Coordinates of C-alpha atoms in Angstrom, one line a residue:
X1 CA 23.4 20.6 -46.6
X2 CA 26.3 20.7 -49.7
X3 CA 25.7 17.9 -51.7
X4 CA 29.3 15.6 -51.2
X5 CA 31.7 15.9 -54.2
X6 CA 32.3 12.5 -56.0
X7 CA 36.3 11.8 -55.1
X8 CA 39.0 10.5 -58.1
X9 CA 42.4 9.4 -57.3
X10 CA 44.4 9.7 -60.2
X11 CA 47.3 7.3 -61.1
X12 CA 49.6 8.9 -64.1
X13 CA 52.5 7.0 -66.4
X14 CA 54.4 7.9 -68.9
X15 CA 55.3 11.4 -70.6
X16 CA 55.1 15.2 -70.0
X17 CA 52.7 15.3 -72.9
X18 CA 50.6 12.3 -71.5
X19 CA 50.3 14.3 -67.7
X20 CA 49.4 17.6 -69.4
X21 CA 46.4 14.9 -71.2
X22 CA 45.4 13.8 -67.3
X23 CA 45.5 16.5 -66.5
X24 CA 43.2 18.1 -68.6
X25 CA 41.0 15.5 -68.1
X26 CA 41.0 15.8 -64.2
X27 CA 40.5 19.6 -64.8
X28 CA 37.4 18.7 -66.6
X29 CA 36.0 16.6 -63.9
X30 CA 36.5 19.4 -61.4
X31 CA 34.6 21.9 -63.2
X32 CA 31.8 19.1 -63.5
X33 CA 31.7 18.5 -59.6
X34 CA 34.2 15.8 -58.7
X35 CA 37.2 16.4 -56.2
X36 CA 40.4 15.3 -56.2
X37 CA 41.8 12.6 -52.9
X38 CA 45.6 11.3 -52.0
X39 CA 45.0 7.9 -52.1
X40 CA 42.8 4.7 -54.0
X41 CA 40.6 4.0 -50.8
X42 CA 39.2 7.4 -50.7
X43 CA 38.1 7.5 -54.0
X44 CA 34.7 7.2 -55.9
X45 CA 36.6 6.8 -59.4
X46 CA 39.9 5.9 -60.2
X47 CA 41.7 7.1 -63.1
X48 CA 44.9 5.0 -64.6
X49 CA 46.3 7.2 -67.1
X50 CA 48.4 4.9 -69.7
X51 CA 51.5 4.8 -71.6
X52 CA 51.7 2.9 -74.7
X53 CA 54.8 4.1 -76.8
X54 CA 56.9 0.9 -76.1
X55 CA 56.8 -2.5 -74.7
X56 CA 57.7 -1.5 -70.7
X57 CA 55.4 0.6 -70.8
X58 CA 53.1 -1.0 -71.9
X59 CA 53.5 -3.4 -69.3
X60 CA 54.0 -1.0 -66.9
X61 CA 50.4 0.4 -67.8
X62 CA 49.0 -3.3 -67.5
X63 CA 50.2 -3.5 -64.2
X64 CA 49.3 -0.5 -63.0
X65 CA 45.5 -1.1 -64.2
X66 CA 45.4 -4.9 -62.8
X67 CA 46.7 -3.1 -59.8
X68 CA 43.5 -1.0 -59.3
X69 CA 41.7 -4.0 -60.5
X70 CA 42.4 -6.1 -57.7
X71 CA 42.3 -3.3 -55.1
X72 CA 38.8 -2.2 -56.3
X73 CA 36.2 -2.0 -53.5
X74 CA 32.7 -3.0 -55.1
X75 CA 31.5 0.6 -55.7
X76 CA 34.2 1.9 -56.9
X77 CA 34.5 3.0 -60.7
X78 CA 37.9 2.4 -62.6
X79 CA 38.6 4.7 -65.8
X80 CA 41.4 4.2 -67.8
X81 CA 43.0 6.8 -70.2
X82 CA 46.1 7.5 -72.4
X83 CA 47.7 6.5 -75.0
X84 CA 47.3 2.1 -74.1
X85 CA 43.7 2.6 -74.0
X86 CA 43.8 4.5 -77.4
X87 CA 45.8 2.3 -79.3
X88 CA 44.5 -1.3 -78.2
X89 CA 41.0 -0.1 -76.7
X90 CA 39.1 -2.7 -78.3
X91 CA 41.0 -5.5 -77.0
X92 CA 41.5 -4.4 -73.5
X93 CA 37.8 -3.8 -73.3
X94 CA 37.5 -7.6 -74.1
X95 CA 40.3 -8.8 -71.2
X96 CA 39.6 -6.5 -68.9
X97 CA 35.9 -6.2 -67.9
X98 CA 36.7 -4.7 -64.6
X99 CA 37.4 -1.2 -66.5
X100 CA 34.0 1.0 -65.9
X101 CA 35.1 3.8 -68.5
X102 CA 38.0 3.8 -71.3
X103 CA 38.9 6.7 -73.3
X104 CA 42.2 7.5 -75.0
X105 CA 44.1 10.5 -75.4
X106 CA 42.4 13.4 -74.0
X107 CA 38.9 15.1 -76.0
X108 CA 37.0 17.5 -74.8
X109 CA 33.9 16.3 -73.2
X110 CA 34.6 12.6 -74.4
X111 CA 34.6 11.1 -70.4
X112 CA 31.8 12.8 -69.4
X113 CA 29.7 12.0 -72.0
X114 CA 30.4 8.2 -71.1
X115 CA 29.9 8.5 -67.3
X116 CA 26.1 10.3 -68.6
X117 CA 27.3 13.4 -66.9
X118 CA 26.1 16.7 -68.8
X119 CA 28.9 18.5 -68.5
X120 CA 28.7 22.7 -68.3
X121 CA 29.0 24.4 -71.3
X122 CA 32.2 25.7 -70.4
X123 CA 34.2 22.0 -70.9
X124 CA 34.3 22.4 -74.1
X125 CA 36.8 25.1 -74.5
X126 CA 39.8 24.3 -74.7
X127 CA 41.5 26.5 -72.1
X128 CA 39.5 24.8 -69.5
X129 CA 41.6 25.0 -66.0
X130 CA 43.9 22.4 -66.1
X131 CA 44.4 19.9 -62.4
X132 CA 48.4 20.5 -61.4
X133 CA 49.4 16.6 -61.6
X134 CA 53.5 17.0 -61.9
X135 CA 53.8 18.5 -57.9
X136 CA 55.1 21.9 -58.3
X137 CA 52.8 24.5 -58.4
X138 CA 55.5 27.2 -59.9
X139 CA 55.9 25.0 -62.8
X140 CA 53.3 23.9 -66.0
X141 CA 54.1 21.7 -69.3
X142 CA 51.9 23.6 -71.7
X143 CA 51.4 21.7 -74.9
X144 CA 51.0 23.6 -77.8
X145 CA 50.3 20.8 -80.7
X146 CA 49.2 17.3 -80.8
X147 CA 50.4 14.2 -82.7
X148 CA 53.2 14.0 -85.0
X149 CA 53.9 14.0 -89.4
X150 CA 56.8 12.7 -89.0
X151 CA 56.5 8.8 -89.7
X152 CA 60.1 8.0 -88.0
X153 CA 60.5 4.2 -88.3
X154 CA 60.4 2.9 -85.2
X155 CA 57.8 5.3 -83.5
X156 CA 54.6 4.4 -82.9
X157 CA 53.5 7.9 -81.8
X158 CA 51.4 8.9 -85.2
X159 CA 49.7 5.9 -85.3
X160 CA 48.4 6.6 -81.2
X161 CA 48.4 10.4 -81.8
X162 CA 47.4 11.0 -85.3
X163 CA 49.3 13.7 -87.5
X164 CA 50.1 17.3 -85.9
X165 CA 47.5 19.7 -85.1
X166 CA 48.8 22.7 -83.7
X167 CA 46.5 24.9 -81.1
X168 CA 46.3 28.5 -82.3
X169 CA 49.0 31.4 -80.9
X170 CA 45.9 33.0 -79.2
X171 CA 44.9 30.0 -77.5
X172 CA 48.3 29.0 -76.1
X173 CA 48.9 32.4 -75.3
X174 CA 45.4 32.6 -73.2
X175 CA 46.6 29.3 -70.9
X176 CA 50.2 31.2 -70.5
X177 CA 47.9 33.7 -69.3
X178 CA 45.8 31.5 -66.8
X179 CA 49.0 29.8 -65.3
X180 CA 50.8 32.7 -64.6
X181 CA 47.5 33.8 -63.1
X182 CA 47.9 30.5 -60.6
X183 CA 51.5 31.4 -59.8
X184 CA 53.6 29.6 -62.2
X185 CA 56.8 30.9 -62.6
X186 CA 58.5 28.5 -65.3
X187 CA 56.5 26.9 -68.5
X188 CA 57.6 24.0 -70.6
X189 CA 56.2 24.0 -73.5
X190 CA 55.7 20.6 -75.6
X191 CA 54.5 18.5 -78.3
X192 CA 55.8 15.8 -80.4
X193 CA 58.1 18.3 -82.3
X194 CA 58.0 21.5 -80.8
X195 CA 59.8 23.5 -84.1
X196 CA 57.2 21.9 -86.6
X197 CA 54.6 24.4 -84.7
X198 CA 51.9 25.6 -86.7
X199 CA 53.7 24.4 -90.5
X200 CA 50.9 22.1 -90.5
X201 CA 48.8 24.6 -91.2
X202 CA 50.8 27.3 -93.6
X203 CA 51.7 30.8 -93.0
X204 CA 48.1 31.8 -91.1
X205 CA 49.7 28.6 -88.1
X206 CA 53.0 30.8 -87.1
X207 CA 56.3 29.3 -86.3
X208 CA 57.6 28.3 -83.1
X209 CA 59.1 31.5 -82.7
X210 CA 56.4 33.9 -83.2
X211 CA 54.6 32.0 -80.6
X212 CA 57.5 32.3 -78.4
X213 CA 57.5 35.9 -79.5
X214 CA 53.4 36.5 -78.2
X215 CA 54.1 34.8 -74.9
X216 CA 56.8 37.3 -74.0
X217 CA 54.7 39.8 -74.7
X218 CA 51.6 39.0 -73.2
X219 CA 53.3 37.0 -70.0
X220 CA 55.9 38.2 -67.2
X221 CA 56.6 33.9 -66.5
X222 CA 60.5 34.0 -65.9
X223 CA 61.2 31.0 -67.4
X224 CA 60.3 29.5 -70.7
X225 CA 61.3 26.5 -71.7
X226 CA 60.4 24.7 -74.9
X227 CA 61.1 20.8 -75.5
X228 CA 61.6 18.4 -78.4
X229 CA 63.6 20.6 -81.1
X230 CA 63.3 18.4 -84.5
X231 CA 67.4 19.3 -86.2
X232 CA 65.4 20.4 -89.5
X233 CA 63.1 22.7 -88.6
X234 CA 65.6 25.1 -86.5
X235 CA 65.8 28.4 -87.9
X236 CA 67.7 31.7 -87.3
X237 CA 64.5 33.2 -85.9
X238 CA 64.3 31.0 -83.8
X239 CA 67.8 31.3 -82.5
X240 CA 68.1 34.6 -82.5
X241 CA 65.1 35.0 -80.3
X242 CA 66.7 32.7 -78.0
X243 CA 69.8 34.5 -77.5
X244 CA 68.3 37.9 -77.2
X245 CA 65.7 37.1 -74.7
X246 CA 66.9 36.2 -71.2
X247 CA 63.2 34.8 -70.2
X248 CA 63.8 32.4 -72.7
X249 CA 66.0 29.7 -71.2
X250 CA 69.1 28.9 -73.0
X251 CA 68.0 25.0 -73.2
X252 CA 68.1 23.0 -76.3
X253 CA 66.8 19.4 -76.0
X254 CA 67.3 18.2 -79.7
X255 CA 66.5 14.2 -80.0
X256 CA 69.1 13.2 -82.4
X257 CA 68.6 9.4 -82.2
X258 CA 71.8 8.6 -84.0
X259 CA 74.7 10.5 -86.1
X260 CA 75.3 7.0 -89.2
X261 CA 73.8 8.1 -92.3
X262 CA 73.2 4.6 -92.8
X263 CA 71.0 4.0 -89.6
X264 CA 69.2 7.5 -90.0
X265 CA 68.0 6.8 -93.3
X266 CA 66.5 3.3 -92.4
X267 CA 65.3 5.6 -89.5
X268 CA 63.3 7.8 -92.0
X269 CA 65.1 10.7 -90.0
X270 CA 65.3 13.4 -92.9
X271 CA 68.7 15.2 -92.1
X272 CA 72.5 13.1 -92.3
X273 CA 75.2 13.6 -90.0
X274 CA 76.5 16.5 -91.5
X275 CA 73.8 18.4 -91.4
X276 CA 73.3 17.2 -87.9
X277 CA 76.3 18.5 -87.1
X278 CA 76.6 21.8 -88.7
X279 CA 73.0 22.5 -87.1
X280 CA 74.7 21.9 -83.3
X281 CA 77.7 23.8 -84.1
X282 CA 75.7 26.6 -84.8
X283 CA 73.5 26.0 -81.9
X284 CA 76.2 26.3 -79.5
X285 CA 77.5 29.6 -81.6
X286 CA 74.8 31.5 -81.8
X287 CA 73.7 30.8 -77.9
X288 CA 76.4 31.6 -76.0
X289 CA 76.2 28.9 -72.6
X290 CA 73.4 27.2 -74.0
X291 CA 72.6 23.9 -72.6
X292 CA 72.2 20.9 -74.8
X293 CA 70.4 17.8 -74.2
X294 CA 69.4 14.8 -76.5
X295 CA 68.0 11.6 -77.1
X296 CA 69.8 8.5 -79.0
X297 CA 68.6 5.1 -80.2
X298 CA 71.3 2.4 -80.0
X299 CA 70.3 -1.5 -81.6
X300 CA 68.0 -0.2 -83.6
X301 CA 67.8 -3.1 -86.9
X302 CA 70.5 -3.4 -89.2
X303 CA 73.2 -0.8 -87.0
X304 CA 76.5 -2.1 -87.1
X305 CA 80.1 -1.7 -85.0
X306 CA 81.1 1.0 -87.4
X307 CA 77.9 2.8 -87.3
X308 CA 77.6 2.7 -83.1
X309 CA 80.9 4.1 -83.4
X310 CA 80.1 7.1 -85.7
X311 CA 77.7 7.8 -83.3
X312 CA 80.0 7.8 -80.2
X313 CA 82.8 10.5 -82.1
X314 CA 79.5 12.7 -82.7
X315 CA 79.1 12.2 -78.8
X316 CA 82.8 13.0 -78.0
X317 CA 82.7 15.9 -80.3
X318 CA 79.2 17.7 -79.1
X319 CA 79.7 16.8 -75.5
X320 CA 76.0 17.2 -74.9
X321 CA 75.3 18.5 -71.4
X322 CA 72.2 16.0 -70.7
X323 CA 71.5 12.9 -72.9
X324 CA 69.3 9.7 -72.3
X325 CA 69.9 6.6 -74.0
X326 CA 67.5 3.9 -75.1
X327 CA 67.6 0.3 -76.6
X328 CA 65.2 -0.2 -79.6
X329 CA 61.9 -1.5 -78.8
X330 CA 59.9 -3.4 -81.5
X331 CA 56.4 -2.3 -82.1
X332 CA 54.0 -3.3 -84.3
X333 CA 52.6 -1.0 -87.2
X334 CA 55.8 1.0 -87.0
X335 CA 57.8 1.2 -91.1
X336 CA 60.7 -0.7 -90.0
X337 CA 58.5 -3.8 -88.8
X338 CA 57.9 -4.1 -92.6
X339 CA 61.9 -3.5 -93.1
X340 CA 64.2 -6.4 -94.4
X341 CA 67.0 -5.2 -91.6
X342 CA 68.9 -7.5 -89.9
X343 CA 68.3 -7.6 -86.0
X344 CA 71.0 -6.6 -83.3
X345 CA 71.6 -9.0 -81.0
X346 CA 69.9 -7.6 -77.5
X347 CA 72.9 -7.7 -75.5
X348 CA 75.0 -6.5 -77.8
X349 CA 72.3 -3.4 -77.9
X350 CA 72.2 -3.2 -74.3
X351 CA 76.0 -3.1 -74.0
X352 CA 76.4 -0.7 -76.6
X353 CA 73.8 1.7 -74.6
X354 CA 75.9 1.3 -71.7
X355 CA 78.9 2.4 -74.1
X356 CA 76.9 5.9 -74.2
X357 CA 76.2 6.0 -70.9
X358 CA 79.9 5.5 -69.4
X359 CA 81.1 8.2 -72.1
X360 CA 77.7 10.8 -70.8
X361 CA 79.2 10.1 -67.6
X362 CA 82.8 11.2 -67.7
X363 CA 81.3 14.3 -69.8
X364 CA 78.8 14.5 -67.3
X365 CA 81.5 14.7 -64.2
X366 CA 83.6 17.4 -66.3
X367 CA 80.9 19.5 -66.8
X368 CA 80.1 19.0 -63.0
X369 CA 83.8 19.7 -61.8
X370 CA 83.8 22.9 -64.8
X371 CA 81.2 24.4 -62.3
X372 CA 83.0 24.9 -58.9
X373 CA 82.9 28.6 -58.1
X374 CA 80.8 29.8 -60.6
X375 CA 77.9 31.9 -59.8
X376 CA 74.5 30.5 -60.8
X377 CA 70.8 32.1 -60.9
X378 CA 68.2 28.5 -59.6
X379 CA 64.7 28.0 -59.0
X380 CA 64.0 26.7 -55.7
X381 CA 61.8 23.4 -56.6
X382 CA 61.1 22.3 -53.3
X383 CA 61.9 21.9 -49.0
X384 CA 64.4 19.4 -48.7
X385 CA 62.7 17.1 -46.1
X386 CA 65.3 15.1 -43.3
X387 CA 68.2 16.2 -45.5
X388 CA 71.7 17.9 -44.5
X389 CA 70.4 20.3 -47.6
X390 CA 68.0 23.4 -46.7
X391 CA 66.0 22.9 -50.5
X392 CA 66.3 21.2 -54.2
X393 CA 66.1 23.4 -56.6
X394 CA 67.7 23.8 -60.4
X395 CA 69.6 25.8 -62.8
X396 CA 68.1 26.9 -66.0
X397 CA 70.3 24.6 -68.2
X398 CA 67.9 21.9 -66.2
X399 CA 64.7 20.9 -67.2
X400 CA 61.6 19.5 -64.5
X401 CA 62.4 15.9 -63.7
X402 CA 64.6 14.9 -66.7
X403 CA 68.3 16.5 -65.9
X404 CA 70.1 17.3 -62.9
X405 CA 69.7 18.8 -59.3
X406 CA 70.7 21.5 -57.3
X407 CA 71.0 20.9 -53.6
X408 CA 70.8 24.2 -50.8
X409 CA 73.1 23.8 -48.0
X410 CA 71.8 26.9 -46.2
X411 CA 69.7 29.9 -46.9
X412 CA 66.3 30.8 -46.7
X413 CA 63.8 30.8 -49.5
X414 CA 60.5 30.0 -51.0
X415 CA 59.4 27.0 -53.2
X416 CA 59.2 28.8 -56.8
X417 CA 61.5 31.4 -56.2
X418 CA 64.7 32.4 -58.0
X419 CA 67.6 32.9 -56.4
X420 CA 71.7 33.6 -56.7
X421 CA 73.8 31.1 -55.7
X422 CA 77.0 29.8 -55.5
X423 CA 78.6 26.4 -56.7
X424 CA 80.8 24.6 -53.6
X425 CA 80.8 21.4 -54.8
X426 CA 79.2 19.4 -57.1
X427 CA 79.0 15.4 -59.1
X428 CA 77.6 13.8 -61.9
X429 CA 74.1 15.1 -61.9
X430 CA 73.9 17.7 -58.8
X431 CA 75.9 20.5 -57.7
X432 CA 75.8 21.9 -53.8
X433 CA 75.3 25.1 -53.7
X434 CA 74.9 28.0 -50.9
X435 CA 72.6 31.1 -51.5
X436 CA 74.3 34.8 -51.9

């Protein structure tokens, strides 16, 4: 009689680059014996896989741990992972006593080893299959670095993460390899700072590019996307391999965090507006129809009315096609916690974050309204259950969870496949299409 398979539910928070962590670790449970279940009360172990990169999350992670906590039946084990449980560890282990197991960001081997399990020779490498946790099995975040050099102000990622360490060409290429083996059809690839790839290291790490290079030719995936462009670090290799490969989506998601001079430099961002804008300009030349997405930072210490309002004409004049918008978040250890900056009021912040967001939204339904008619290759995401719409799907100027939608009326196709289609209608984050 088959000896049962111990079961682990797994709850995940926070970013791309924390799932592909889960799920390495849930990958490496699977080759050790374990089995995955849908839901808390059919599991033997329960992993909570944390987020600590700002103060809602961090809260969010809390809860989501004193959730399993008080749902716990008595022989049931509770792990918890991620970035939380690597950064404040030691204290957690003091307040919560209910946790069975805590490691941090993934490491090879490091859970098993603490649940006494000898693990098989093969967990170790590092191309170990990984456990699908984001829902679509035609699409993988493939992370190709970890941690971060940059020592931006307000981030708190180096001191969770550590400094960059990029994974070697060979070895990223190898996983391409093994997912399009599984079926995947579109990869994301990711890390703290995508375009610093392998500078860490000198000439023997690569660039960006070259690896983007040895995945085309080693892979037939459709779609490869790559995330987290740092404004320095973009070169003309890199875009013109962008524009002359159509597997290469023509995506940019560039964090700019703010276009002052002032507030960039308490930011310890190393570029100036100027050069921030020259480098988007030349973006949008050099990829024709490219799609651009970023990140800013509004209230961030010592930002004043004429500096938010440098950053909204940068705003007006890009017109970004995607852009999400955050409020500064104390946190401790960061450089500007040490900074003699004077503090923005928090609902001045907040109201100057929802200055961005009413502007991304008028951009956001011309852009929409720019699309009527046009003829547009998607990726079917998904069956679009009790819906007037036949599937959800997206364009390739959309990225897995972060941008907009495409809805089906009518058609037939399959989840992962790409199809032609053309725009009837369409809002502010989706357009309605019908299949041709």
């Amino acid at each position: 009689m088959p000896t049962k398979k111990p079961k682990v539910f797994v709850v995940h928070l926070g970013c791309a680059k924390n799932q592909v962590d889960a799920e390495n670790l849930v990958g490496e449970m699977l080759h050790a014996g374990f089995a995955t279940c849908d839901t808390a009360a059919k599991a033997d172990y329960i992993l909570v896989n944390t987020c600590g990169f700002i103060e809602a999350a961090k809260e969010e992670s809390i809860n989501a741990i004193l959730a399993q906590i008080n749902g716990k039946k008595p022989k049931q084990k509770l792990i918890v992972s991620g970035c939380l449980s690597g950064r404040y560890g030691d204290e957690l282990v003091k307040e919560l006593p209910e946790v069975d197991y805590w490691v941090g960001t993934y490491k090879p081997g490091e859970l098993l080893k603490k649940m006494g399990i000898v693990a098989p020779a093969t967990c170790d490498a590092e191309n170990l299959p990984r456990m699908n946790l984001g829902g679509f099995k035609h699409h993988a975040y493939l992370k190709i670095a970890e941690g971060c050099n940059r020592r931006c102000a307000y981030c708190a990622i180096p001191l969770i993460r550590g400094k960059q360490v990029s994974r070697s060409i060979e070895d990223i290429v190898a996983e391409a390899k093994e997912l399009e083996a599984q079926g995947v059809q579109e990869i994301t690839l990711i890390a703290q700072d995508t375009t610093y790839f392998g500078r860490e290291k000198g000439k023997k790490g690569g660039t960006l590019a070259q690896l983007l290079r040895a995945i085309l030719d080693n892979t037939n995936i459709p779609w490869i996307r790559t995330l987290y462009w740092y404004p320095m670090f973009v070169d003309d290799e890199l875009l013109d391999l962008m524009a002359s490969e159509p597997r290469l989506v023509k995506y940019v998601d560039m964090p700019i965090q703010h276009a002052s001079d002032n507030v960039l430099k308490n930011m310890k961002r190393n570029y100036r507006k100027k050069e921030l804008v020259d480098i988007l300009h030349k973006i949008r030349e050099r990829i024709p129809g490219v799609t651009l997405r970023t990140t800013v930072l509004v209230g961030f210490p010592g930002e004043t009315h004429e500096d938010f309002e440098e950053l909204m004409e940068l705003l007006e004049d890009i017109q970004f096609d995607h852009l999400g918008g955050f409020v500064f978040s104390p946190e401790e250890g960061t450089p500007v916690m040490e900074m003699d900056l004077p503090a923005v009021d928090e609902s001045e912040a907040r109201a100057r974050l929802d200055a961005v967001n009413d502007l991304q939204e008028e951009l956001d339904a011309e852009h929409a309204e720019a699309m009527i008619g046009k003829k547009v290759r998607i990726i079917i995401d998904q069956v679009a259950e009790e819906s007037e719409y036949h599937f959800y799907g997206r364009t390739e100027g959309n990225s897995m969870e972060n941008d907009d939608i495409v809805k089906v009326l009518e058609g037939d196709a399959d989840v992962g496949e790409f199809r032609d289609a053309l725009v009837v209608d369409a809002e502010p984050h989706e357009l309605i299409v019908k299949l041709v």
